[in-house]
Amino acid sequence: MAGPYFPPLEVAGQTLVFDHLEPFVLEMATQSRPNGVKIDVRFSNHCFSETFDAAQHDDKAVAVWDGPRRRVFCPIRYGLSQALPHILKGLPTAHVYQTPEANFLRIGVRNDGGAGDYRVFFRVKRGAGAGIDLKLF
């Protein structure tokens, strides 16, 4: 049996799990495919971490590695990430915008009482077999 997509993380003496960010398959009907397409949805650690900045973060910041790049755990992003599966499952009926960088953007309302919108950026590519039509990440 495979382990979790993101391993648990120790933060301030507490073990955080990322069960809500496990990959899932989203099925969606389209005009050209009324029987639907299967979309493999995966998350990155950017959902719960931010870029390391030596001026802002000290050595006690919990490191999260994105390949060779050091990032640090962000409790605000972690809290907001709890809503991501729900937001992405709502994409078939949501307004989605394309950015100049060829990413897509879904703007949602923050659920933590913070100021500003919750912007969700993602990319879509063709699936690589196994009954998957598209990959969203």
Short mmCIF file of C-alpha atoms in Angstrom, two decimals:
data_model
loop_
_atom_site.label_atom_id
_atom_site.label_comp_id
_atom_site.label_asym_id
_atom_site.label_seq_id
_atom_site.Cartn_x
_atom_site.Cartn_y
_atom_site.Cartn_z
CA MET A 1 0.00 0.00 0.00
CA ALA A 2 1.36 3.41 -0.95
CA GLY A 3 1.89 6.09 1.67
CA PRO A 4 0.27 9.51 1.71
CA TYR A 5 0.86 11.88 -1.21
CA PHE A 6 2.39 14.38 1.25
CA PRO A 7 4.00 12.93 4.37
CA PRO A 8 2.93 14.32 7.76
CA LEU A 9 4.81 17.40 8.94
CA GLU A 10 5.84 18.34 12.50
CA VAL A 11 4.95 21.98 13.18
CA ALA A 12 5.24 23.51 16.66
CA GLY A 13 5.05 20.08 18.30
CA GLN A 14 1.95 19.08 16.36
CA THR A 15 1.77 16.51 13.56
CA LEU A 16 -0.11 17.90 10.56
CA VAL A 17 -1.53 15.58 7.91
CA PHE A 18 -2.50 16.45 4.38
CA ASP A 19 -5.26 13.91 3.73
CA HIS A 20 -7.36 16.67 2.15
CA LEU A 21 -4.69 17.08 -0.57
CA GLU A 22 -4.68 13.47 -1.74
CA PRO A 23 -5.01 13.14 -5.54
CA PHE A 24 -8.47 12.40 -6.90
CA VAL A 25 -10.24 11.95 -10.24
CA LEU A 26 -12.78 14.58 -11.28
CA GLU A 27 -15.32 13.55 -13.92
CA MET A 28 -16.82 16.30 -16.02
CA ALA A 29 -19.15 16.34 -19.03
CA THR A 30 -18.28 18.69 -21.90
CA GLN A 31 -20.08 19.72 -25.08
CA SER A 32 -17.87 17.48 -27.19
CA ARG A 33 -17.76 14.64 -24.62
CA PRO A 34 -21.20 14.37 -23.01
CA ASN A 35 -20.18 11.09 -21.36
CA GLY A 36 -17.46 13.06 -19.63
CA VAL A 37 -13.73 13.35 -19.29
CA LYS A 38 -11.67 12.03 -16.41
CA ILE A 39 -9.30 14.55 -14.86
CA ASP A 40 -6.44 13.48 -12.58
CA VAL A 41 -6.23 16.23 -9.92
CA ARG A 42 -2.96 16.66 -8.00
CA PHE A 43 -1.75 19.32 -5.60
CA SER A 44 1.71 20.79 -5.03
CA ASN A 45 3.29 21.72 -1.73
CA HIS A 46 2.72 25.37 -2.71
CA CYS A 47 -0.77 24.81 -1.25
CA PHE A 48 0.74 24.83 2.26
CA SER A 49 4.16 26.47 1.87
CA GLU A 50 5.71 29.72 0.69
CA THR A 51 9.06 30.72 -0.80
CA PHE A 52 11.87 30.86 1.76
CA ASP A 53 13.05 34.43 2.38
CA ALA A 54 16.02 34.81 4.75
CA ALA A 55 14.84 38.33 5.65
CA GLN A 56 11.43 37.00 6.70
CA HIS A 57 12.11 33.45 7.91
CA ASP A 58 14.56 32.26 10.55
CA ASP A 59 16.19 28.85 10.97
CA LYS A 60 13.21 27.67 13.05
CA ALA A 61 10.87 27.90 10.05
CA VAL A 62 9.71 24.42 9.05
CA ALA A 63 11.38 23.56 5.74
CA VAL A 64 9.35 22.12 2.88
CA TRP A 65 11.38 21.15 -0.18
CA ASP A 66 10.17 21.64 -3.74
CA GLY A 67 12.87 19.70 -5.53
CA PRO A 68 16.08 21.66 -4.79
CA ARG A 69 14.18 24.81 -3.71
CA ARG A 70 13.63 25.49 -0.04
CA ARG A 71 10.16 26.61 0.93
CA VAL A 72 8.69 26.99 4.40
CA PHE A 73 5.44 25.85 5.95
CA CYS A 74 2.76 28.56 5.91
CA PRO A 75 -0.11 28.12 8.39
CA ILE A 76 -2.34 30.51 6.43
CA ARG A 77 -1.94 28.55 3.20
CA TYR A 78 -2.40 25.29 5.10
CA GLY A 79 -5.68 26.56 6.53
CA LEU A 80 -6.91 27.79 3.15
CA SER A 81 -5.88 24.50 1.51
CA GLN A 82 -8.64 22.73 3.43
CA ALA A 83 -11.12 24.19 0.91
CA LEU A 84 -9.16 23.25 -2.23
CA PRO A 85 -10.81 19.88 -2.97
CA HIS A 86 -14.25 21.51 -2.71
CA ILE A 87 -13.16 24.43 -4.92
CA LEU A 88 -11.73 22.12 -7.59
CA LYS A 89 -14.73 19.79 -7.54
CA GLY A 90 -16.79 22.89 -8.33
CA LEU A 91 -14.77 23.78 -11.45
CA PRO A 92 -17.28 22.31 -13.92
CA THR A 93 -19.74 25.09 -13.04
CA ALA A 94 -17.26 27.84 -12.09
CA HIS A 95 -15.82 30.80 -13.97
CA VAL A 96 -12.17 30.10 -14.75
CA TYR A 97 -9.72 32.54 -16.32
CA GLN A 98 -6.55 31.95 -18.31
CA THR A 99 -3.47 33.91 -17.27
CA PRO A 100 -0.76 35.21 -19.64
CA GLU A 101 1.54 32.44 -18.35
CA ALA A 102 -0.93 29.81 -19.69
CA ASN A 103 -2.04 28.93 -16.17
CA PHE A 104 -5.67 28.95 -15.22
CA LEU A 105 -7.13 30.84 -12.31
CA ARG A 106 -10.20 30.33 -10.15
CA ILE A 107 -10.98 33.11 -7.71
CA GLY A 108 -12.83 32.13 -4.57
CA VAL A 109 -13.79 33.82 -1.35
CA ARG A 110 -11.43 33.22 1.56
CA ASN A 111 -12.93 31.10 4.29
CA ASP A 112 -10.57 32.26 7.04
CA GLY A 113 -11.84 35.80 7.52
CA GLY A 114 -8.71 37.24 5.90
CA ALA A 115 -8.70 40.09 3.43
CA GLY A 116 -8.65 39.51 -0.30
CA ASP A 117 -9.66 36.72 -2.61
CA TYR A 118 -8.28 33.19 -2.56
CA ARG A 119 -6.64 32.72 -5.95
CA VAL A 120 -6.18 29.14 -7.11
CA PHE A 121 -3.72 28.71 -9.99
CA PHE A 122 -3.46 25.46 -11.91
CA ARG A 123 -2.35 23.94 -15.20
CA VAL A 124 -4.11 21.43 -17.40
CA LYS A 125 -2.34 18.92 -19.67
CA ARG A 126 -3.39 15.85 -21.62
CA GLY A 127 -3.60 12.68 -19.59
CA ALA A 128 -1.06 9.93 -19.96
CA GLY A 129 -3.28 6.89 -20.36
CA ALA A 130 -4.87 4.67 -17.71
CA GLY A 131 -8.30 6.06 -18.59
CA ILE A 132 -7.29 9.61 -17.65
CA ASP A 133 -8.07 12.29 -20.24
CA LEU A 134 -6.50 15.32 -18.52
CA LYS A 135 -4.12 16.16 -15.69
CA LEU A 136 -4.81 19.17 -13.49
CA PHE A 137 -2.02 20.31 -11.19
#
